[in-house]
Each structure stands twice: as C-alpha cells, then as structure tokens.
C-alpha cells in the first residue's frame, strides 16, 4: 500500500482557491520588510507565527492585511509569487488559479502596475521553468464599498489580457454579494469570468445571491450551502464547482474539527468539489497537506482522492484541450500508482 501522503503527492492537480498574499511566509515577510526599511507589528518570525491563532475570519484578515503591508516594489510581488509557485510545483500542482487583492495595495499608494507586473513576471517564469500554468483573478474586497471596486476594475482594464476573472473576498458577514451587482455586471460585460467567496461565514442565501445576482460560475468555499437542500440540488444539477479549503475552515473555526468537515457529505450529495489551500502560509499547510488532512479525518479512499484531483482540472478555467491533456497525465499517474501497489512497478 502506498501511504496516503505519498499517494497524494504523486497525483498531478490544480489549485483553484489561493490568495497570493496568503502565501507570504513569516521568513519572507521579515526579509522583504527589512529590505524595504519597514517594521512588522511582531518582533520575530516565531512571534509572528505564534500570532496565527484565529477564532474567526476577521481575526485572520487583520494579521493578513498587516503582513501584506511589507509588499511595496514589483520585485516583492515577484518573490512572493515565485515562492508559492515553487511550493506548488513540489506538490505536483500543474495549474494554479490565483487571487490577488489589488485594493490592499493600491490603498497604500502602491501602483496597480507594480503589483501585476511582479506577479505576472513570476507566473511567466513558472510556466517557462516549472511547466506550471496559471490564471489570475482580481478579487474585490467586500468590506469596501462598490465605488472602490469599480475604480479597481477600471485600473485593471489595461491588464485585461493578464487577468482572467474577478472574485469577491474579505469579511463576508454583512457584505452580501448584491452589494457588488453593478461591478460584477461590468466585469462580465468586459469578459472577466465571475467567481465569489460565499457560504464561508455567510449564510446559504449569500451562495444563492452569488449565483443569481453576480452570475458566478464557481463558488469559493460554499460550506453553508448545505443548509439549503434546494440550493444543493441546483448546485449539483448545474455542476457549479465549489473550491473547498479544509485547513482554512479548521483554522478560522468554520468547522470545529476536520472530522466534522462537510467535504465527504458534499461528495455524497453529488457536488462538484475541489480541495485547495486558501492562505497556506497562515493555515498550516499547502494543497497536499489539505488533501491528506481531510482524507485522514473523513476516511476518504483513493478513489475519492483521484476524483478530487480530476475535479480540480475539470473545474478550472482551462480550455477543453488543456483539460484533456491534464486528465491524461492524471490517468498515467494513477496507473503507475496501481502498478507499484501490486508490486509490478517497484
Ligand atoms: N476568506 C475571505 N477572504 C479572504 C480569505 C478567506 O479565506 N483569504 C484571504 N481573503
Ligand atoms: Zn479564500
């Protein structure tokens, strides 16, 4: 028997729910702060890491936005993104769809151009040097007003060829999807693919609104959709992907423990689920750690894990040709694992 971690590691996969600012490891945060002559609100790497104890989404966001404050120059965004791509490559991630929070940076006087050029420089190198493809999704911060999101969309227009989608993140409670109806309509008209965080801390009604008002093609998290059976039926019937993040849910107390995580129930209900890391530097694990932890806690079998990896490609924004190539790579990996299991491929 291949061990669970070894099995997960060998499967090619996509990651579809990943905030680039959430990949800022404390060591890199301190290194970038130092070269920019800035101080973090924590005296050391260890003390910063020790602050990663959250009892809800907002407590996390407070630390996450504070740390993002060290990112100033284009090369800071390059280094951040490159560090993630190397980690993802080590986890056999073949394709990543990456959120960035432009407003977190432009609000501090950083040019949109510096952010996007740094990130895209690393994404291009990821493609050329690691064979890892990617797509970039501009997230609007839902705690800010829609006018701010509209300005951000306008700032993104010159980079239309580099940004494939728009998303919605930050504090969910009290910030329903309908608050962003107009900016999402404009973004869709401009050809951006719409996705949104919904049902992480917010109710099933926010998932419904994201579908009906924002016209999203994918839901990020979606846990609380399970409270509404009609909504579950619709999500399953329409094949709307959910980008689920088990270790994030644990760290932000969306679930009490991983044994009560809804992922297995979601699979049983026929929902189109994928596994992702969200903000891995803060939540104690990259994507493979998420697969292993949730599979162990819920007793998922190898078949379930392969299905999750397959879903990750299928739910991506890649075209059908690229998807077919990646399905093929996954099938080859599975065959090779089966052979090594029966002893014919030591
Ligand atoms: N939820 C909402 N907003 C976020 C998150 C999250 O998990 N991570 C970064 N911004
Ligand atoms: Zn997220």
Coordinates of N, CA and C in Angstrom, one line a residue, residues 15-218:
X15 N -4.8 23.9 -8.4 CA -5.2 24.6 -7.2 C -6.0 25.8 -7.7
X16 N -7.2 26.0 -7.2 CA -8.2 26.9 -7.7 C -8.6 28.0 -6.7
X17 N -8.2 27.9 -5.5 CA -8.5 28.8 -4.5 C -7.3 29.1 -3.6
X18 N -6.6 30.2 -4.0 CA -5.3 30.5 -3.5 C -5.1 32.0 -3.5
X19 N -5.0 32.7 -2.4 CA -4.8 34.1 -2.3 C -3.3 34.3 -2.3
X20 N -2.7 35.0 -3.3 CA -1.2 35.1 -3.3 C -0.7 35.8 -2.0
X21 N -1.4 36.8 -1.5 CA -1.0 37.4 -0.3 C -1.0 36.4 0.9
X22 N -1.8 35.4 0.8 CA -1.9 34.4 1.8 C -0.8 33.3 1.8
X23 N 0.2 33.5 0.8 CA 1.3 32.6 0.7 C 2.6 33.2 1.3
X24 N 2.4 34.4 1.9 CA 3.5 35.1 2.5 C 4.0 34.5 3.8
X25 N 5.0 33.7 3.7 CA 5.6 33.0 4.9 C 6.3 34.0 5.8
X26 N 6.3 33.9 7.1 CA 6.9 34.8 8.0 C 8.3 35.2 7.6
X27 N 9.1 34.2 7.3 CA 10.5 34.4 6.9 C 10.6 35.4 5.8
X28 N 9.8 35.2 4.7 CA 9.8 36.1 3.6 C 9.3 37.5 4.0
X29 N 8.3 37.5 4.8 CA 7.7 38.8 5.2 C 8.8 39.6 5.9
X30 N 9.6 39.0 6.8 CA 10.6 39.7 7.5 C 11.7 40.2 6.5
X31 N 12.1 39.3 5.6 CA 13.2 39.6 4.6 C 12.7 40.8 3.8
X32 N 11.5 40.8 3.3 CA 11.0 41.9 2.4 C 10.9 43.2 3.3
X33 N 10.4 43.0 4.5 CA 10.2 44.2 5.4 C 11.6 44.9 5.6
X34 N 12.6 44.1 5.8 CA 13.9 44.6 6.1 C 14.4 45.4 4.8
X35 N 14.3 44.8 3.7 CA 14.9 45.5 2.5 C 14.1 46.7 2.1
X36 N 12.8 46.8 2.6 CA 12.0 48.0 2.3 C 12.1 49.0 3.5
X37 N 12.9 48.6 4.5 CA 13.0 49.5 5.7 C 11.8 49.7 6.5
X38 N 11.0 48.6 6.5 CA 9.7 48.6 7.3 C 9.8 47.7 8.5
X39 N 8.9 47.9 9.4 CA 8.8 47.0 10.6 C 7.5 46.3 10.6
X40 N 7.5 45.0 10.9 CA 6.2 44.3 11.1 C 5.7 44.5 12.5
X41 N 4.5 44.4 12.8 CA 4.0 44.6 14.1 C 4.3 43.4 15.1
X42 N 5.3 42.6 14.7 CA 5.7 41.5 15.6 C 7.2 41.5 15.6
X43 N 7.9 41.2 16.7 CA 9.3 41.3 16.8 C 10.1 40.2 16.1
X44 N 9.5 39.1 15.9 CA 10.3 38.0 15.3 C 9.4 37.0 14.5
X45 N 10.1 36.2 13.7 CA 9.4 35.2 12.9 C 8.6 34.3 13.8
X46 N 9.2 33.9 14.9 CA 8.5 33.0 15.8 C 7.2 33.6 16.4
X47 N 7.4 34.9 16.8 CA 6.3 35.6 17.4 C 5.1 35.9 16.4
X48 N 5.6 36.1 15.2 CA 4.6 36.3 14.1 C 3.8 35.0 13.9
X49 N 4.5 33.9 13.8 CA 3.9 32.6 13.6 C 3.0 32.2 14.7
X50 N 3.4 32.6 15.9 CA 2.6 32.3 17.1 C 1.3 33.1 17.1
X51 N 1.3 34.2 16.3 CA 0.0 35.0 16.3 C -1.0 34.4 15.4
X52 N -0.6 33.3 14.7 CA -1.6 32.6 13.8 C -2.6 31.7 14.5
X53 N -3.3 32.3 15.4 CA -4.4 31.6 16.1 C -5.6 32.5 16.0
X54 N -6.5 32.0 15.2 CA -7.7 32.8 14.9 C -9.0 32.1 15.3
X55 N -9.9 33.0 15.8 CA -11.2 32.3 16.1 C -12.3 32.7 15.1
X56 N -11.9 33.5 14.1 CA -12.9 33.7 13.0 C -12.1 34.4 11.8
X57 N -12.8 34.6 10.8 CA -12.2 35.1 9.5 C -11.6 36.5 9.8
X58 N -12.3 37.4 10.5 CA -11.8 38.8 10.7 C -10.5 38.8 11.5
X59 N -10.3 37.9 12.5 CA -9.1 37.9 13.2 C -7.9 37.5 12.3
X60 N -8.2 36.6 11.4 CA -7.2 36.3 10.4 C -6.9 37.5 9.5
X61 N -7.9 38.1 8.9 CA -7.8 39.2 8.0 C -6.9 40.3 8.5
X62 N -7.1 40.6 9.8 CA -6.3 41.7 10.5 C -4.8 41.4 10.3
X63 N -4.4 40.2 10.6 CA -3.0 39.8 10.5 C -2.5 39.8 9.0
X64 N -3.4 39.2 8.2 CA -3.1 39.1 6.8 C -2.9 40.4 6.1
X65 N -3.8 41.4 6.4 CA -3.6 42.7 5.8 C -2.4 43.4 6.4
X66 N -2.1 43.2 7.6 CA -0.9 43.9 8.2 C 0.4 43.3 7.6
X67 N 0.5 42.0 7.4 CA 1.7 41.5 6.7 C 1.8 41.9 5.3
X68 N 0.7 42.0 4.6 CA 0.7 42.4 3.2 C 1.3 43.8 3.0
X69 N 1.3 44.6 4.1 CA 1.9 45.9 4.1 C 3.3 46.0 3.8
X70 N 4.1 44.9 3.9 CA 5.5 44.9 3.6 C 5.8 44.9 2.1
X71 N 4.7 44.6 1.3 CA 4.9 44.4 -0.2 C 4.8 45.8 -0.8
X72 N 5.9 46.3 -1.4 CA 6.0 47.6 -1.9 C 6.4 47.6 -3.4
X73 N 7.5 47.0 -3.7 CA 8.1 47.0 -5.0 C 7.6 45.8 -5.8
X74 N 7.7 46.0 -7.2 CA 7.3 45.0 -8.1 C 8.1 43.6 -7.7
X75 N 9.3 43.8 -7.3 CA 10.1 42.5 -7.0 C 9.6 41.8 -5.8
X76 N 8.9 42.6 -4.9 CA 8.3 41.9 -3.7 C 7.2 41.0 -4.1
X77 N 6.4 41.5 -5.1 CA 5.3 40.7 -5.6 C 5.8 39.5 -6.4
X78 N 7.0 39.7 -7.1 CA 7.6 38.6 -7.8 C 8.1 37.6 -6.8
X79 N 8.8 38.0 -5.8 CA 9.4 37.0 -4.9 C 8.3 36.2 -4.2
X80 N 7.2 36.9 -3.8 CA 6.1 36.3 -3.1 C 5.5 35.2 -4.0
X81 N 5.2 35.6 -5.3 CA 4.6 34.6 -6.2 C 5.5 33.5 -6.6
X82 N 6.8 33.8 -6.8 CA 7.7 32.7 -7.1 C 7.8 31.7 -6.0
X83 N 7.9 32.2 -4.7 CA 8.0 31.3 -3.6 C 6.7 30.3 -3.6
X84 N 5.6 30.9 -3.9 CA 4.4 30.0 -3.9 C 4.5 29.0 -5.0
X85 N 4.9 29.4 -6.2 CA 5.0 28.5 -7.4 C 6.0 27.4 -7.1
X86 N 7.1 27.6 -6.4 CA 8.0 26.6 -6.1 C 7.4 25.6 -5.2
X87 N 6.6 26.1 -4.2 CA 5.9 25.2 -3.3 C 4.9 24.3 -4.0
X88 N 4.1 25.0 -4.8 CA 3.0 24.3 -5.6 C 3.6 23.3 -6.5
X89 N 4.7 23.6 -7.1 CA 5.4 22.6 -8.0 C 5.8 21.4 -7.3
X90 N 6.3 21.6 -6.1 CA 6.7 20.5 -5.2 C 5.5 19.6 -4.8
X91 N 4.4 20.2 -4.8 CA 3.1 19.4 -4.5 C 2.5 18.9 -5.8
X92 N 3.2 18.9 -6.9 CA 2.6 18.4 -8.2 C 1.4 19.2 -8.7
X93 N 1.4 20.5 -8.3 CA 0.4 21.3 -8.9 C 0.8 21.7 -10.3
X94 N -0.1 21.4 -11.3 CA 0.2 21.7 -12.7 C -0.4 22.9 -13.2
X95 N -1.4 23.4 -12.4 CA -2.1 24.6 -12.9 C -2.7 25.3 -11.6
X96 N -2.5 26.6 -11.6 CA -3.0 27.4 -10.4 C -3.8 28.6 -10.8
X97 N -5.0 28.8 -10.2 CA -5.8 30.0 -10.4 C -5.7 30.8 -9.2
X98 N -5.1 32.0 -9.3 CA -4.6 32.7 -8.2 C -5.3 34.1 -8.0
X99 N -5.8 34.3 -6.8 CA -6.4 35.5 -6.4 C -5.4 36.6 -6.0
X100 N -5.6 37.8 -6.4 CA -4.8 38.9 -5.7 C -5.8 40.0 -5.3
X101 N -5.4 40.7 -4.2 CA -6.2 41.7 -3.6 C -5.6 43.1 -3.9
X102 N -5.9 43.6 -5.1 CA -5.3 44.8 -5.6 C -5.5 46.0 -4.6
X103 N -6.8 46.0 -4.0 CA -7.1 47.2 -3.2 C -6.3 47.3 -1.9
X104 N -5.8 46.1 -1.4 CA -5.0 46.1 -0.2 C -3.7 46.9 -0.5
X105 N -3.3 46.9 -1.8 CA -2.0 47.5 -2.1 C -2.2 49.0 -2.6
X106 N -3.2 49.1 -3.5 CA -3.5 50.5 -4.1 C -3.9 51.4 -2.9
X107 N -4.6 50.9 -1.9 CA -5.0 51.8 -0.8 C -3.8 52.4 -0.1
X108 N -2.6 51.7 -0.2 CA -1.4 52.1 0.5 C -0.5 52.9 -0.5
X109 N -1.0 53.2 -1.7 CA -0.3 54.1 -2.6 C 0.6 53.3 -3.6
X110 N 0.5 51.9 -3.6 CA 1.2 51.1 -4.5 C 0.5 51.1 -5.8
X111 N 1.2 51.3 -6.9 CA 0.6 51.3 -8.2 C 0.1 49.9 -8.6
X112 N -1.1 49.9 -9.2 CA -1.6 48.6 -9.7 C -0.6 47.9 -10.6
X113 N 0.2 48.7 -11.4 CA 1.2 48.2 -12.4 C 2.3 47.4 -11.6
X114 N 2.7 47.9 -10.5 CA 3.8 47.2 -9.7 C 3.3 45.9 -9.2
X115 N 2.1 45.8 -8.8 CA 1.5 44.6 -8.3 C 1.5 43.5 -9.4
X116 N 0.8 44.0 -10.5 CA 0.5 43.0 -11.6 C 1.8 42.6 -12.3
X117 N 2.7 43.5 -12.5 CA 4.0 43.2 -13.2 C 4.8 42.2 -12.4
X118 N 4.9 42.4 -11.1 CA 5.6 41.5 -10.2 C 5.0 40.1 -10.3
X119 N 3.7 40.0 -10.1 CA 3.0 38.7 -10.0 C 3.2 38.0 -11.4
X120 N 2.9 38.8 -12.5 CA 2.9 38.2 -13.8 C 4.3 37.7 -14.2
X121 N 5.4 38.5 -13.8 CA 6.7 38.1 -14.1 C 7.0 36.7 -13.5
X122 N 6.6 36.5 -12.3 CA 6.8 35.1 -11.7 C 5.9 34.1 -12.4
X123 N 4.7 34.4 -12.7 CA 3.8 33.5 -13.4 C 4.4 33.0 -14.7
X124 N 5.0 34.0 -15.4 CA 5.6 33.6 -16.7 C 6.8 32.7 -16.5
X125 N 7.6 33.0 -15.4 CA 8.7 32.1 -15.1 C 8.2 30.7 -14.7
X126 N 7.1 30.7 -13.9 CA 6.5 29.4 -13.5 C 6.1 28.6 -14.7
X127 N 5.6 29.2 -15.7 CA 5.2 28.5 -16.9 C 6.5 28.0 -17.6
X128 N 7.5 28.9 -17.8 CA 8.6 28.5 -18.6 C 9.6 27.6 -17.9
X129 N 9.8 27.8 -16.6 CA 10.8 27.0 -15.8 C 10.2 25.8 -15.1
X130 N 8.9 25.9 -14.7 CA 8.3 24.8 -13.9 C 7.2 24.0 -14.7
X131 N 6.9 24.6 -15.8 CA 5.8 24.0 -16.6 C 4.4 24.1 -15.9
X132 N 4.3 25.1 -15.0 CA 3.1 25.3 -14.2 C 2.3 26.4 -14.8
X133 N 1.1 26.1 -15.3 CA 0.3 27.2 -15.9 C -0.5 27.9 -14.8
X134 N -1.0 29.1 -15.2 CA -1.8 29.8 -14.2 C -2.8 30.8 -14.8
X135 N -3.7 31.2 -14.0 CA -4.6 32.2 -14.4 C -4.7 33.2 -13.2
X136 N -5.0 34.4 -13.4 CA -5.0 35.4 -12.4 C -6.5 36.0 -12.2
X137 N -6.9 36.0 -11.0 CA -8.3 36.5 -10.7 C -8.2 37.7 -9.7
X138 N -8.7 38.8 -10.1 CA -8.7 40.1 -9.3 C -9.9 40.0 -8.3
X139 N -9.6 40.0 -7.0 CA -10.7 39.9 -6.0 C -11.0 41.3 -5.5
X140 N -12.3 41.6 -5.5 CA -12.7 42.9 -4.8 C -12.9 42.6 -3.3
X141 N -12.5 43.6 -2.5 CA -12.6 43.4 -1.1 C -14.1 43.8 -0.7
X142 N -14.8 42.9 -0.1 CA -16.2 43.1 0.1 C -16.5 44.0 1.3
X143 N -15.5 44.3 2.1 CA -15.7 45.2 3.3 C -15.7 46.6 2.8
X144 N -15.1 46.9 1.6 CA -15.1 48.2 1.0 C -16.4 48.4 0.2
X145 N -16.6 49.7 -0.3 CA -17.9 49.9 -1.0 C -17.7 49.6 -2.5
X146 N -18.8 49.6 -3.2 CA -18.8 49.2 -4.6 C -18.0 50.2 -5.4
X147 N -18.1 51.5 -5.0 CA -17.4 52.5 -5.8 C -15.9 52.2 -5.9
X148 N -15.3 51.7 -4.8 CA -13.9 51.4 -4.7 C -13.6 50.2 -5.7
X149 N -14.6 49.2 -5.7 CA -14.4 48.1 -6.6 C -14.5 48.5 -8.0
X150 N -15.4 49.5 -8.3 CA -15.5 50.0 -9.7 C -14.2 50.7 -10.2
X151 N -13.6 51.4 -9.3 CA -12.3 52.1 -9.6 C -11.2 51.0 -9.8
X152 N -11.3 50.0 -9.0 CA -10.3 48.9 -9.2 C -10.5 48.2 -10.5
X153 N -11.7 48.0 -10.9 CA -12.0 47.3 -12.2 C -11.4 48.2 -13.3
X154 N -11.6 49.5 -13.2 CA -11.1 50.4 -14.2 C -9.6 50.3 -14.3
X155 N -8.9 50.2 -13.1 CA -7.5 50.2 -13.1 C -7.0 48.9 -13.7
X156 N -7.8 47.8 -13.7 CA -7.4 46.5 -14.2 C -7.5 46.4 -15.7
X157 N -8.3 47.4 -16.3 CA -8.6 47.2 -17.7 C -7.4 47.2 -18.6
X158 N -6.3 48.0 -18.3 CA -5.2 47.9 -19.2 C -4.5 46.5 -19.1
X159 N -4.8 45.7 -18.1 CA -4.2 44.4 -17.9 C -5.2 43.3 -18.3
X160 N -6.2 43.7 -19.0 CA -7.3 42.7 -19.4 C -6.8 41.4 -19.9
X161 N -5.6 41.4 -20.6 CA -5.1 40.2 -21.2 C -4.4 39.3 -20.1
X162 N -4.1 39.9 -19.0 CA -3.4 39.1 -17.9 C -4.3 38.7 -16.8
X163 N -5.5 39.2 -16.7 CA -6.5 38.9 -15.6 C -7.7 38.2 -16.2
X164 N -7.9 37.0 -15.8 CA -9.0 36.2 -16.5 C -10.3 36.3 -15.8
X165 N -10.3 36.6 -14.5 CA -11.5 36.6 -13.8 C -11.6 37.7 -12.7
X166 N -12.8 37.9 -12.1 CA -13.0 38.7 -10.9 C -13.6 37.8 -9.8
X167 N -13.2 38.1 -8.6 CA -13.7 37.4 -7.4 C -14.1 38.4 -6.3
X168 N -14.6 37.8 -5.2 CA -15.0 38.6 -4.1 C -14.5 38.0 -2.8
X169 N -13.7 38.7 -2.0 CA -13.2 38.1 -0.8 C -13.3 39.1 0.4
X170 N -12.6 38.8 1.5 CA -12.6 39.6 2.7 C -13.8 39.3 3.6
X171 N -14.1 40.1 4.5 CA -15.2 39.8 5.6 C -16.5 39.6 4.9
X172 N -17.1 38.4 5.1 CA -18.3 38.1 4.4 C -19.6 38.6 5.1
X173 N -19.5 38.4 6.5 CA -20.8 38.8 7.2 C -21.1 40.3 7.0
X174 N -22.4 40.5 6.7 CA -22.8 41.9 6.5 C -22.4 42.5 5.1
X175 N -21.7 41.7 4.3 CA -21.3 42.2 3.0 C -21.8 41.2 1.9
X176 N -23.1 41.3 1.6 CA -23.7 40.3 0.7 C -23.3 40.5 -0.7
X177 N -23.4 39.5 -1.5 CA -23.0 39.6 -3.0 C -23.7 40.8 -3.7
X178 N -25.0 41.0 -3.3 CA -25.7 42.0 -4.1 C -25.1 43.4 -4.0
X179 N -24.3 43.6 -3.0 CA -23.6 44.9 -2.8 C -22.7 45.2 -4.0
X180 N -22.3 44.1 -4.8 CA -21.4 44.2 -5.9 C -22.0 43.9 -7.2
X181 N -23.3 44.1 -7.3 CA -24.1 43.7 -8.5 C -23.5 44.4 -9.8
X182 N -23.4 45.7 -9.6 CA -23.0 46.6 -10.8 C -21.6 46.3 -11.2
X183 N -20.6 46.2 -10.3 CA -19.2 45.9 -10.7 C -19.1 44.6 -11.4
X184 N -19.8 43.6 -10.8 CA -19.8 42.3 -11.5 C -20.4 42.3 -12.9
X185 N -21.5 43.1 -13.0 CA -22.1 43.2 -14.4 C -21.1 43.8 -15.3
X186 N -20.5 44.9 -14.9 CA -19.5 45.5 -15.8 C -18.3 44.5 -16.1
X187 N -17.9 43.8 -15.1 CA -16.7 42.9 -15.3 C -17.1 41.8 -16.3
X188 N -18.3 41.3 -16.1 CA -18.8 40.2 -17.1 C -18.9 40.8 -18.5
X189 N -19.4 42.0 -18.6 CA -19.5 42.6 -19.9 C -18.1 42.8 -20.6
X190 N -17.1 43.0 -19.7 CA -15.8 43.2 -20.2 C -15.1 41.9 -20.5
X191 N -15.7 40.8 -20.2 CA -15.2 39.4 -20.5 C -14.5 38.7 -19.3
X192 N -14.5 39.3 -18.1 CA -13.9 38.6 -17.0 C -14.9 37.5 -16.5
X193 N -14.3 36.4 -16.1 CA -15.1 35.3 -15.6 C -15.4 35.6 -14.1
X194 N -16.7 35.5 -13.7 CA -17.0 35.9 -12.3 C -17.0 34.7 -11.4
X195 N -16.3 34.8 -10.2 CA -16.4 33.8 -9.1 C -16.6 34.6 -7.9
X196 N -17.0 34.0 -6.8 CA -17.1 34.7 -5.5 C -17.0 33.8 -4.3
X197 N -16.4 34.3 -3.2 CA -16.4 33.6 -1.9 C -17.9 33.8 -1.4
X198 N -18.4 32.7 -1.0 CA -19.8 32.7 -0.4 C -20.0 31.5 0.4
X199 N -20.7 31.6 1.5 CA -21.0 30.5 2.4 C -19.9 30.0 3.2
X200 N -18.9 30.9 3.4 CA -17.8 30.5 4.3 C -18.2 30.8 5.8
X201 N -18.5 32.1 6.0 CA -19.1 32.5 7.3 C -20.5 33.0 7.0
X202 N -20.8 33.4 5.8 CA -22.1 33.9 5.4 C -23.1 32.8 5.2
X203 N -24.4 33.1 5.2 CA -25.4 32.0 5.0 C -25.6 31.5 3.6
X204 N -26.4 30.4 3.5 CA -26.7 29.8 2.2 C -27.3 30.9 1.3
X205 N -28.0 31.8 1.8 CA -28.6 32.9 1.0 C -27.5 33.7 0.2
X206 N -26.3 33.8 0.7 CA -25.3 34.5 0.0 C -24.8 33.7 -1.2
X207 N -24.8 32.4 -1.0 CA -24.4 31.5 -2.1 C -25.4 31.7 -3.2
X208 N -26.7 31.6 -2.8 CA -27.8 31.8 -3.8 C -27.7 33.2 -4.5
X209 N -27.4 34.2 -3.8 CA -27.2 35.6 -4.4 C -26.0 35.6 -5.3
X210 N -24.9 35.0 -4.9 CA -23.7 35.0 -5.8 C -24.1 34.3 -7.1
X211 N -24.9 33.3 -7.1 CA -25.4 32.7 -8.4 C -26.3 33.6 -9.1
X212 N -27.3 34.0 -8.4 CA -28.5 34.7 -9.1 C -28.2 36.2 -9.4
X213 N -27.4 36.9 -8.6 CA -27.2 38.3 -8.8 C -25.8 38.5 -9.5
X214 N -24.8 37.8 -9.1 CA -23.5 38.0 -9.7 C -23.2 37.1 -10.9
X215 N -24.0 36.1 -11.0 CA -23.9 35.2 -12.1 C -22.6 34.4 -12.1
X216 N -22.1 34.0 -10.9 CA -20.8 33.4 -10.8 C -20.8 32.0 -11.4
X217 N -19.6 31.6 -11.9 CA -19.5 30.2 -12.5 C -18.9 29.3 -11.5
X218 N -18.4 29.8 -10.4 CA -17.8 28.9 -9.3 C -18.0 29.6 -8.0

